[in-house]
PDB file of C-alpha atoms in Angstrom:
ATOM      1  CA  MET A 289      69.561  94.901 -10.517  1.00 67.00           C
ATOM      2  CA  MET A 290      69.867  97.375  -7.707  1.00 76.00           C
ATOM      3  CA  ASN A 291      72.164  96.946  -4.708  1.00 81.00           C
ATOM      4  CA  LEU A 292      73.343  98.920  -1.725  1.00 82.00           C
ATOM      5  CA  SER A 293      75.873 100.984  -3.718  1.00 84.00           C
ATOM      6  CA  HIS A 294      72.893 102.235  -5.777  1.00 88.00           C
ATOM      7  CA  TRP A 295      70.943 103.291  -2.747  1.00 89.00           C
ATOM      8  CA  ARG A 296      73.969 105.017  -1.414  1.00 88.00           C
ATOM      9  CA  LEU A 297      74.564 106.813  -4.754  1.00 90.00           C
ATOM     10  CA  LEU A 298      70.801 108.164  -4.777  1.00 91.00           C
ATOM     11  CA  ILE A 299      71.255 109.432  -1.254  1.00 91.00           C
ATOM     12  CA  ALA A 300      74.594 111.109  -2.035  1.00 89.00           C
ATOM     13  CA  VAL A 301      73.082 113.008  -5.018  1.00 91.00           C
ATOM     14  CA  ALA A 302      70.173 114.132  -2.938  1.00 90.00           C
ATOM     15  CA  ASP A 303      72.490 115.483  -0.139  1.00 90.00           C
ATOM     16  CA  LEU A 304      74.985 117.153  -2.278  1.00 89.00           C
ATOM     17  CA  ARG A 305      72.610 118.198  -5.108  1.00 89.00           C
ATOM     18  CA  ASN A 306      75.352 117.304  -7.685  1.00 89.00           C
ATOM     19  CA  ILE A 307      76.053 114.143  -9.589  1.00 88.00           C
ATOM     20  CA  SER A 308      79.738 114.758  -9.858  1.00 85.00           C
ATOM     21  CA  ARG A 309      80.317 115.334  -6.235  1.00 84.00           C
ATOM     22  CA  ALA A 310      78.145 112.269  -5.256  1.00 87.00           C
ATOM     23  CA  ALA A 311      80.231 110.073  -7.594  1.00 85.00           C
ATOM     24  CA  ASP A 312      83.258 110.931  -6.060  1.00 79.00           C
ATOM     25  CA  HIS A 313      81.795 110.567  -2.614  1.00 78.00           C
ATOM     26  CA  VAL A 314      80.828 106.920  -3.301  1.00 79.00           C
ATOM     27  CA  GLY A 315      84.066 106.130  -5.300  1.00 74.00           C
ATOM     28  CA  ILE A 316      82.635 105.882  -8.876  1.00 79.00           C
ATOM     29  CA  SER A 317      83.004 107.874 -12.163  1.00 80.00           C
ATOM     30  CA  GLN A 318      80.720 110.586 -12.870  1.00 83.00           C
ATOM     31  CA  SER A 319      79.565 108.797 -16.207  1.00 84.00           C
ATOM     32  CA  GLY A 320      79.094 105.704 -14.083  1.00 85.00           C
ATOM     33  CA  ALA A 321      76.808 107.592 -11.699  1.00 87.00           C
ATOM     34  CA  SER A 322      74.790 109.068 -14.407  1.00 89.00           C
ATOM     35  CA  GLN A 323      74.088 105.703 -16.132  1.00 89.00           C
ATOM     36  CA  ALA A 324      73.248 104.163 -12.693  1.00 90.00           C
ATOM     37  CA  ILE A 325      70.828 106.681 -11.892  1.00 91.00           C
ATOM     38  CA  ALA A 326      69.126 106.504 -15.453  1.00 91.00           C
ATOM     39  CA  GLN A 327      68.963 102.597 -14.944  1.00 90.00           C
ATOM     40  CA  ILE A 328      67.375 103.055 -11.413  1.00 91.00           C
ATOM     41  CA  GLU A 329      64.756 105.568 -12.897  1.00 91.00           C
ATOM     42  CA  THR A 330      63.846 103.082 -15.564  1.00 90.00           C
ATOM     43  CA  VAL A 331      63.451 100.227 -13.014  1.00 90.00           C
ATOM     44  CA  LEU A 332      61.320 102.158 -10.847  1.00 91.00           C
ATOM     45  CA  GLY A 333      59.309 103.688 -13.503  1.00 91.00           C
ATOM     46  CA  GLY A 334      59.720 107.369 -12.314  1.00 91.00           C
ATOM     47  CA  GLN A 335      62.021 110.396 -12.391  1.00 93.00           C
ATOM     48  CA  LEU A 336      63.996 110.790  -9.164  1.00 93.00           C
ATOM     49  CA  PHE A 337      66.037 113.836  -9.958  1.00 93.00           C
ATOM     50  CA  VAL A 338      65.640 116.993 -12.105  1.00 92.00           C
ATOM     51  CA  ARG A 339      68.859 118.496 -13.521  1.00 86.00           C
ATOM     52  CA  GLU A 340      69.002 122.250 -13.358  1.00 82.00           C
ATOM     53  CA  ARG A 341      71.586 124.598 -14.252  1.00 75.00           C
ATOM     54  CA  ARG A 342      73.677 124.161 -11.238  1.00 77.00           C
ATOM     55  CA  ASP A 343      72.021 121.818  -8.953  1.00 85.00           C
ATOM     56  CA  VAL A 344      70.243 118.485  -8.995  1.00 90.00           C
ATOM     57  CA  VAL A 345      66.623 118.804  -7.448  1.00 91.00           C
ATOM     58  CA  VAL A 346      64.798 115.809  -6.162  1.00 92.00           C
ATOM     59  CA  THR A 347      61.326 115.093  -7.331  1.00 93.00           C
ATOM     60  CA  ALA A 348      58.232 114.464  -5.301  1.00 93.00           C
ATOM     61  CA  PHE A 349      58.591 110.705  -6.359  1.00 94.00           C
ATOM     62  CA  GLY A 350      62.170 110.794  -5.517  1.00 91.00           C
ATOM     63  CA  GLU A 351      61.486 112.107  -1.781  1.00 93.00           C
ATOM     64  CA  GLN A 352      59.301 109.169  -1.377  1.00 93.00           C
ATOM     65  CA  VAL A 353      61.933 106.744  -2.619  1.00 93.00           C
ATOM     66  CA  LEU A 354      64.817 108.298  -0.667  1.00 92.00           C
ATOM     67  CA  ARG A 355      62.923 108.231   2.564  1.00 91.00           C
ATOM     68  CA  HIS A 356      62.516 104.500   2.251  1.00 92.00           C
ATOM     69  CA  ALA A 357      66.145 104.217   1.020  1.00 90.00           C
ATOM     70  CA  ARG A 358      67.472 106.161   4.070  1.00 89.00           C
ATOM     71  CA  ALA A 359      65.455 103.892   6.499  1.00 89.00           C
ATOM     72  CA  MET A 360      66.673 100.688   4.773  1.00 89.00           C
ATOM     73  CA  LEU A 361      70.425 101.824   4.862  1.00 84.00           C
ATOM     74  CA  THR A 362      69.953 102.774   8.585  1.00 82.00           C
ATOM     75  CA  GLN A 363      68.673  99.354   9.364  1.00 84.00           C
ATOM     76  CA  PHE A 364      71.284  97.723   7.261  1.00 82.00           C
ATOM     77  CA  GLU A 365      74.134  99.508   9.052  1.00 75.00           C
ATOM     78  CA  ALA A 366      72.599  98.446  12.468  1.00 75.00           C
ATOM     79  CA  ILE A 367      72.795  94.839  11.285  1.00 80.00           C
ATOM     80  CA  ARG A 368      76.475  95.387  10.141  1.00 71.00           C
ATOM     81  CA  ALA A 369      77.311  97.029  13.494  1.00 67.00           C
ATOM     82  CA  LEU A 370      75.909  93.882  15.323  1.00 69.00           C
ATOM     83  CA  ALA A 371      77.854  91.677  13.012  1.00 71.00           C
ATOM     84  CA  ASP A 372      81.158  93.623  13.416  1.00 64.00           C
ATOM     85  CA  ALA A 373      80.889  93.667  17.150  1.00 64.00           C
ATOM     86  CA  GLY A 374      80.549  89.870  17.047  1.00 63.00           C
ATOM     87  CA  ARG A 375      83.851  89.584  15.090  1.00 63.00           C
ATOM     88  CA  GLY A 376      85.592  92.270  16.913  1.00 60.00           C
ATOM     89  CA  LEU A 377      85.332  94.968  14.275  1.00 60.00           C
ATOM     90  CA  ASN A 378      83.708  97.615  16.457  1.00 61.00           C
ATOM     91  CA  THR A 379      87.206  99.116  17.483  1.00 66.00           C
ATOM     92  CA  GLY A 380      90.647  98.952  15.928  1.00 77.00           C
ATOM     93  CA  ARG A 381      93.282 100.716  13.950  1.00 84.00           C
ATOM     94  CA  ILE A 382      94.969 100.190  10.517  1.00 91.00           C
ATOM     95  CA  ARG A 383      98.129 101.817   9.695  1.00 92.00           C
ATOM     96  CA  LEU A 384      98.549 102.034   5.896  1.00 94.00           C
ATOM     97  CA  ALA A 385     101.649 103.413   4.169  1.00 92.00           C
ATOM     98  CA  THR A 386     101.697 104.495   0.424  1.00 90.00           C
ATOM     99  CA  PHE A 387     103.559 106.970  -1.979  1.00 83.00           C
ATOM    100  CA  PRO A 388     102.177 110.323  -2.653  1.00 78.00           C
ATOM    101  CA  SER A 389     100.464 109.680  -5.967  1.00 74.00           C
ATOM    102  CA  VAL A 390      98.200 106.925  -4.678  1.00 81.00           C
ATOM    103  CA  LEU A 391      97.509 108.782  -1.361  1.00 77.00           C
ATOM    104  CA  GLY A 392      96.028 111.579  -3.381  1.00 74.00           C
ATOM    105  CA  THR A 393      94.000 109.793  -6.022  1.00 76.00           C
ATOM    106  CA  LEU A 394      92.961 106.210  -5.363  1.00 79.00           C
ATOM    107  CA  LEU A 395      92.829 105.763  -1.737  1.00 83.00           C
ATOM    108  CA  PRO A 396      90.647 108.662  -0.436  1.00 83.00           C
ATOM    109  CA  PRO A 397      87.285 107.322  -1.673  1.00 83.00           C
ATOM    110  CA  MET A 398      88.155 103.747  -0.527  1.00 85.00           C
ATOM    111  CA  LEU A 399      89.141 105.115   3.109  1.00 86.00           C
ATOM    112  CA  SER A 400      85.945 107.154   3.127  1.00 85.00           C
ATOM    113  CA  ALA A 401      83.561 104.388   2.179  1.00 84.00           C
ATOM    114  CA  PHE A 402      85.306 102.146   4.832  1.00 85.00           C
ATOM    115  CA  LYS A 403      85.103 104.664   7.595  1.00 84.00           C
ATOM    116  CA  ARG A 404      81.295 105.041   6.855  1.00 81.00           C
ATOM    117  CA  ARG A 405      80.844 101.544   7.403  1.00 79.00           C
ATOM    118  CA  HIS A 406      83.057 100.895  10.229  1.00 81.00           C
ATOM    119  CA  PRO A 407      83.234 104.144  12.215  1.00 82.00           C
ATOM    120  CA  GLY A 408      85.066 102.531  15.223  1.00 82.00           C
ATOM    121  CA  ILE A 409      88.061 101.453  13.103  1.00 85.00           C
ATOM    122  CA  ASP A 410      90.612 104.215  12.668  1.00 85.00           C
ATOM    123  CA  VAL A 411      92.868 104.037   9.413  1.00 89.00           C
ATOM    124  CA  VAL A 412      95.887 105.949   9.675  1.00 89.00           C
ATOM    125  CA  ALA A 413      97.202 106.877   6.288  1.00 89.00           C
ATOM    126  CA  LEU A 414     101.188 107.460   6.208  1.00 90.00           C
ATOM    127  CA  GLU A 415     103.059 109.036   3.115  1.00 88.00           C
ATOM    128  CA  ALA A 416     106.209 107.292   2.271  1.00 87.00           C
ATOM    129  CA  THR A 417     108.581 106.483  -0.408  1.00 85.00           C
ATOM    130  CA  ASP A 418     108.320 102.793  -2.029  1.00 85.00           C
ATOM    131  CA  ASP A 419     111.373 101.917  -0.206  1.00 87.00           C
ATOM    132  CA  GLU A 420     110.012 103.106   3.182  1.00 90.00           C
ATOM    133  CA  VAL A 421     106.809 101.172   2.516  1.00 91.00           C
ATOM    134  CA  GLU A 422     108.831  97.939   2.086  1.00 91.00           C
ATOM    135  CA  THR A 423     110.906  98.584   5.190  1.00 92.00           C
ATOM    136  CA  TRP A 424     107.910  99.338   7.238  1.00 93.00           C
ATOM    137  CA  LEU A 425     106.197  96.161   6.115  1.00 93.00           C
ATOM    138  CA  ALA A 426     109.300  94.172   6.971  1.00 92.00           C
ATOM    139  CA  GLU A 427     109.622  95.752  10.344  1.00 90.00           C
ATOM    140  CA  GLU A 428     105.787  95.466  11.090  1.00 90.00           C
ATOM    141  CA  THR A 429     105.499  99.011  11.673  1.00 91.00           C
ATOM    142  CA  ILE A 430     102.354  99.173   9.523  1.00 93.00           C
ATOM    143  CA  GLU A 431      99.668  96.706   8.509  1.00 93.00           C
ATOM    144  CA  LEU A 432      99.178  97.453   5.098  1.00 95.00           C
ATOM    145  CA  GLY A 433     101.306  99.086   2.449  1.00 94.00           C
ATOM    146  CA  VAL A 434     100.846 100.077  -1.220  1.00 93.00           C
ATOM    147  CA  VAL A 435     103.405  98.334  -3.120  1.00 92.00           C
ATOM    148  CA  LEU A 436     104.403  99.264  -6.716  1.00 88.00           C
ATOM    149  CA  ASN A 437     104.146  96.200  -9.362  1.00 89.00           C
ATOM    150  CA  PRO A 438     103.939  93.683  -6.536  1.00 91.00           C
ATOM    151  CA  ALA A 439     105.317  89.969  -7.208  1.00 90.00           C
ATOM    152  CA  PRO A 440     102.348  87.332  -7.653  1.00 89.00           C
ATOM    153  CA  GLU A 441     103.729  85.523  -4.713  1.00 90.00           C
ATOM    154  CA  ARG A 442     103.040  88.356  -2.310  1.00 90.00           C
ATOM    155  CA  GLY A 443      99.368  87.948  -2.522  1.00 89.00           C
ATOM    156  CA  ALA A 444      98.651  91.645  -3.126  1.00 92.00           C
ATOM    157  CA  LEU A 445      95.215  92.934  -3.743  1.00 92.00           C
ATOM    158  CA  ILE A 446      95.538  95.044  -6.959  1.00 91.00           C
ATOM    159  CA  ILE A 447      93.823  98.358  -6.441  1.00 88.00           C
ATOM    160  CA  GLY A 448      94.898 100.282  -9.712  1.00 86.00           C
ATOM    161  CA  ARG A 449      96.804 100.244 -12.829  1.00 86.00           C
ATOM    162  CA  ASP A 450      97.798 102.982 -15.398  1.00 86.00           C
ATOM    163  CA  ALA A 451     100.073 103.478 -18.109  1.00 91.00           C
ATOM    164  CA  TRP A 452     103.317 105.775 -18.374  1.00 94.00           C
ATOM    165  CA  VAL A 453     102.937 108.550 -21.030  1.00 94.00           C
ATOM    166  CA  ALA A 454     105.448 111.048 -22.505  1.00 95.00           C
ATOM    167  CA  VAL A 455     104.513 114.722 -21.700  1.00 95.00           C
ATOM    168  CA  LEU A 456     106.024 117.287 -24.420  1.00 96.00           C
ATOM    169  CA  PRO A 457     105.582 120.917 -25.158  1.00 95.00           C
ATOM    170  CA  SER A 458     102.840 121.355 -27.397  1.00 91.00           C
ATOM    171  CA  ARG A 459     105.136 122.517 -30.231  1.00 90.00           C
ATOM    172  CA  HIS A 460     107.694 119.807 -29.758  1.00 92.00           C
ATOM    173  CA  ARG A 461     108.864 118.174 -32.959  1.00 92.00           C
ATOM    174  CA  LEU A 462     108.109 114.653 -31.710  1.00 91.00           C
ATOM    175  CA  GLY A 463     104.657 115.878 -31.050  1.00 88.00           C
ATOM    176  CA  ARG A 464     103.908 115.947 -34.744  1.00 85.00           C
ATOM    177  CA  GLN A 465     103.657 112.107 -34.728  1.00 79.00           C
ATOM    178  CA  SER A 466     100.191 110.739 -34.124  1.00 75.00           C
ATOM    179  CA  SER A 467      99.321 109.822 -30.553  1.00 69.00           C
ATOM    180  CA  GLU A 468      98.709 106.234 -31.518  1.00 71.00           C
ATOM    181  CA  GLN A 469     102.156 106.008 -32.898  1.00 81.00           C
ATOM    182  CA  GLY A 470     103.525 107.406 -29.843  1.00 89.00           C
ATOM    183  CA  VAL A 471     107.314 107.931 -29.021  1.00 94.00           C
ATOM    184  CA  THR A 472     110.071 105.579 -27.591  1.00 95.00           C
ATOM    185  CA  LEU A 473     112.162 106.301 -24.418  1.00 95.00           C
ATOM    186  CA  ALA A 474     115.228 106.138 -26.941  1.00 96.00           C
ATOM    187  CA  GLN A 475     113.744 108.908 -28.935  1.00 95.00           C
ATOM    188  CA  LEU A 476     113.653 110.886 -25.572  1.00 96.00           C
ATOM    189  CA  ALA A 477     117.012 109.961 -24.397  1.00 95.00           C
ATOM    190  CA  ASP A 478     118.926 113.084 -25.559  1.00 95.00           C
ATOM    191  CA  GLU A 479     116.158 115.668 -24.869  1.00 96.00           C
ATOM    192  CA  PRO A 480     116.233 118.039 -21.994  1.00 96.00           C
ATOM    193  CA  PHE A 481     114.444 116.035 -19.411  1.00 96.00           C
ATOM    194  CA  VAL A 482     112.415 116.653 -16.246  1.00 96.00           C
ATOM    195  CA  LEU A 483     112.643 113.681 -14.190  1.00 95.00           C
ATOM    196  CA  ALA A 484     109.631 112.931 -11.902  1.00 92.00           C
ATOM    197  CA  THR A 485     109.882 110.425  -9.149  1.00 89.00           C
ATOM    198  CA  GLY A 486     106.519 110.533  -7.316  1.00 82.00           C
ATOM    199  CA  GLY A 487     108.656 109.212  -4.242  1.00 78.00           C
ATOM    200  CA  CYS A 488     109.452 105.901  -6.025  1.00 83.00           C
ATOM    201  CA  THR A 489     112.367 104.127  -7.390  1.00 85.00           C
ATOM    202  CA  VAL A 490     110.370 103.183 -10.625  1.00 88.00           C
ATOM    203  CA  HIS A 491     110.326 106.241 -12.716  1.00 92.00           C
ATOM    204  CA  ALA A 492     111.542 107.361 -16.194  1.00 94.00           C
ATOM    205  CA  HIS A 493     115.088 106.731 -15.432  1.00 94.00           C
ATOM    206  CA  SER A 494     114.769 103.174 -14.334  1.00 93.00           C
ATOM    207  CA  LEU A 495     112.163 102.467 -17.059  1.00 94.00           C
ATOM    208  CA  ALA A 496     114.687 103.988 -19.606  1.00 95.00           C
ATOM    209  CA  ALA A 497     117.438 101.618 -17.850  1.00 94.00           C
ATOM    210  CA  GLU A 498     115.396  98.444 -18.474  1.00 93.00           C
ATOM    211  CA  GLN A 499     115.188  99.099 -22.225  1.00 94.00           C
ATOM    212  CA  GLY A 500     119.163  99.827 -22.246  1.00 95.00           C
ATOM    213  CA  VAL A 501     118.404 103.476 -22.705  1.00 95.00           C
ATOM    214  CA  THR A 502     120.206 106.310 -20.766  1.00 94.00           C
ATOM    215  CA  LEU A 503     118.563 109.754 -20.121  1.00 95.00           C
ATOM    216  CA  SER A 504     121.685 111.822 -20.940  1.00 94.00           C
ATOM    217  CA  ASN A 505     120.178 115.293 -20.293  1.00 95.00           C
ATOM    218  CA  ILE A 506     118.175 115.464 -17.041  1.00 95.00           C
ATOM    219  CA  ARG A 507     117.911 119.253 -16.432  1.00 94.00           C
ATOM    220  CA  VAL A 508     115.667 119.008 -13.213  1.00 94.00           C
ATOM    221  CA  THR A 509     114.421 116.290 -10.829  1.00 93.00           C
ATOM    222  CA  VAL A 510     111.288 116.576  -8.857  1.00 91.00           C
ATOM    223  CA  ARG A 511     109.309 114.413  -6.422  1.00 87.00           C
ATOM    224  CA  ASP A 512     105.803 115.762  -7.332  1.00 85.00           C
ATOM    225  CA  LEU A 513     104.477 114.123 -10.593  1.00 86.00           C
ATOM    226  CA  ALA A 514     102.017 117.004 -11.332  1.00 85.00           C
ATOM    227  CA  SER A 515     105.037 119.558 -11.114  1.00 90.00           C
ATOM    228  CA  ALA A 516     106.645 117.885 -13.972  1.00 93.00           C
ATOM    229  CA  ALA A 517     103.769 118.740 -16.399  1.00 92.00           C
ATOM    230  CA  VAL A 518     104.163 122.526 -15.215  1.00 92.00           C
ATOM    231  CA  LEU A 519     107.725 122.486 -15.994  1.00 95.00           C
ATOM    232  CA  VAL A 520     107.253 120.851 -19.352  1.00 95.00           C
ATOM    233  CA  ARG A 521     104.713 123.543 -20.134  1.00 93.00           C
ATOM    234  CA  GLU A 522     107.344 126.234 -19.192  1.00 93.00           C
ATOM    235  CA  GLY A 523     109.799 124.732 -21.723  1.00 92.00           C
ATOM    236  CA  LEU A 524     112.311 123.194 -19.295  1.00 94.00           C
ATOM    237  CA  GLY A 525     112.091 119.734 -20.994  1.00 95.00           C
ATOM    238  CA  VAL A 526     110.127 116.722 -21.574  1.00 96.00           C
ATOM    239  CA  ALA A 527     108.899 114.182 -19.153  1.00 96.00           C
ATOM    240  CA  VAL A 528     107.473 110.755 -18.419  1.00 96.00           C
ATOM    241  CA  ILE A 529     104.742 110.343 -15.983  1.00 93.00           C
ATOM    242  CA  PRO A 530     101.898 108.069 -15.297  1.00 90.00           C
ATOM    243  CA  GLN A 531      98.682 108.863 -16.947  1.00 88.00           C
ATOM    244  CA  SER A 532      96.795 109.293 -13.812  1.00 83.00           C
ATOM    245  CA  ALA A 533      99.198 112.226 -12.721  1.00 85.00           C
ATOM    246  CA  LEU A 534      98.161 114.261 -15.818  1.00 88.00           C
ATOM    247  CA  PRO A 535      96.681 117.752 -15.165  1.00 86.00           C
ATOM    248  CA  GLU A 536      93.167 118.432 -16.211  1.00 83.00           C
ATOM    249  CA  ASP A 537      94.390 121.549 -18.024  1.00 87.00           C
ATOM    250  CA  GLN A 538      96.617 120.179 -20.853  1.00 89.00           C
ATOM    251  CA  ARG A 539      96.943 123.360 -22.797  1.00 91.00           C
ATOM    252  CA  GLY A 540     100.580 124.058 -23.875  1.00 93.00           C
ATOM    253  CA  LEU A 541     101.187 120.193 -23.584  1.00 94.00           C
ATOM    254  CA  ARG A 542     101.324 117.254 -26.004  1.00 94.00           C
ATOM    255  CA  VAL A 543     100.735 113.850 -24.463  1.00 93.00           C
ATOM    256  CA  MET A 544     102.055 110.931 -26.070  1.00 93.00           C
ATOM    257  CA  SER A 545     101.774 107.301 -25.454  1.00 92.00           C
ATOM    258  CA  LEU A 546     104.960 105.267 -24.963  1.00 93.00           C
ATOM    259  CA  GLN A 547     106.064 102.602 -27.336  1.00 92.00           C
ATOM    260  CA  PRO A 548     106.216  99.720 -26.368  1.00 92.00           C
ATOM    261  CA  PRO A 549     103.430 100.486 -23.731  1.00 92.00           C
ATOM    262  CA  VAL A 550     104.662 100.448 -20.190  1.00 91.00           C
ATOM    263  CA  TYR A 551     102.351 100.217 -17.010  1.00 91.00           C
ATOM    264  CA  ARG A 552     102.351 100.194 -13.417  1.00 89.00           C
ATOM    265  CA  GLU A 553     100.258  98.368 -10.763  1.00 90.00           C
ATOM    266  CA  PHE A 554      99.340  99.339  -7.245  1.00 88.00           C
ATOM    267  CA  GLY A 555      98.742  96.242  -4.833  1.00 92.00           C
ATOM    268  CA  LEU A 556      97.997  96.378  -1.216  1.00 94.00           C
ATOM    269  CA  VAL A 557     100.334  94.059   0.759  1.00 95.00           C
ATOM    270  CA  CYS A 558      99.947  92.852   4.502  1.00 94.00           C
ATOM    271  CA  SER A 559     102.528  92.803   7.088  1.00 93.00           C
ATOM    272  CA  ARG A 560     102.367  89.570   9.179  1.00 91.00           C
ATOM    273  CA  THR A 561     100.490  91.767  11.715  1.00 88.00           C
ATOM    274  CA  GLY A 562      98.125  92.869   9.141  1.00 90.00           C
ATOM    275  CA  ARG A 563      97.367  89.207   8.181  1.00 90.00           C
ATOM    276  CA  ALA A 564      96.141  88.573  11.704  1.00 85.00           C
ATOM    277  CA  SER A 565      94.147  91.766  12.040  1.00 85.00           C
ATOM    278  CA  PRO A 566      90.448  91.261  11.704  1.00 83.00           C
ATOM    279  CA  ALA A 567      89.985  94.895  10.841  1.00 85.00           C
ATOM    280  CA  VAL A 568      92.648  94.782   8.002  1.00 88.00           C
ATOM    281  CA  GLN A 569      91.005  91.564   6.641  1.00 86.00           C
ATOM    282  CA  ALA A 570      87.541  93.518   6.584  1.00 84.00           C
ATOM    283  CA  PHE A 571      89.135  96.352   4.778  1.00 89.00           C
ATOM    284  CA  LEU A 572      90.511  94.061   2.188  1.00 90.00           C
ATOM    285  CA  ARG A 573      87.172  92.431   1.786  1.00 85.00           C
ATOM    286  CA  GLU A 574      85.382  95.288   1.182  1.00 82.00           C
ATOM    287  CA  LEU A 575      87.726  96.566  -1.316  1.00 79.00           C
TER     288      LEU A 575
END
């Protein structure tokens, strides 16, 4: 069954001439976009795009379909604008604070999609530590904050979840174990350690402490999660970082699961001002 997100994907592919960039633009994975296009072509009974070496080219049939799709979305956005104006959503501002690892990964496609649908609402994204996010929520300096592992009673909207993994130099002795077998924090306790905080109080040191383990040989502490993998590759030590922070180029690295597995969740939490804001509530509904 086709929906508005399918039509938006088709238009993005036609405009950007690239499925990967179009997938990023609408906030889905490349594999998900390719599957959706294949399903749409099956439903419509014709080929919409031709995949060439570097570009995606629209077919003659695709041009006809896209002309109608663009007109349909234009009319839909006009209807949405009327509805927004009736609910006071034609203008407004949302101040949203988050720590760096989420600001650079999860939020951009969400914010872009919301801005396209509600151009009159400004969303101001602020980078902060997790402690600062909590302080700003309490002081109502912001309407929304990304909270790490929020308690159920806070009514957070969960927007992401990933696992913590150990990152070792490729020739490290612990890397001889299978990835499925993984490593424990106790096995890493005495290793030269690169501690990456990501601007949060929850990191390898606090995770180890929860298990009664002390990291006794911390050589360097960095805020940027991606920097930790670079330092590990250079032989400065081992690190524990979220899976989402792993670099695309993992040459020289051995990535191992943690045993027992440890996860982190990101949740959007409203301040009192945010709960009363029509713009904020529209943002949460769309997510």
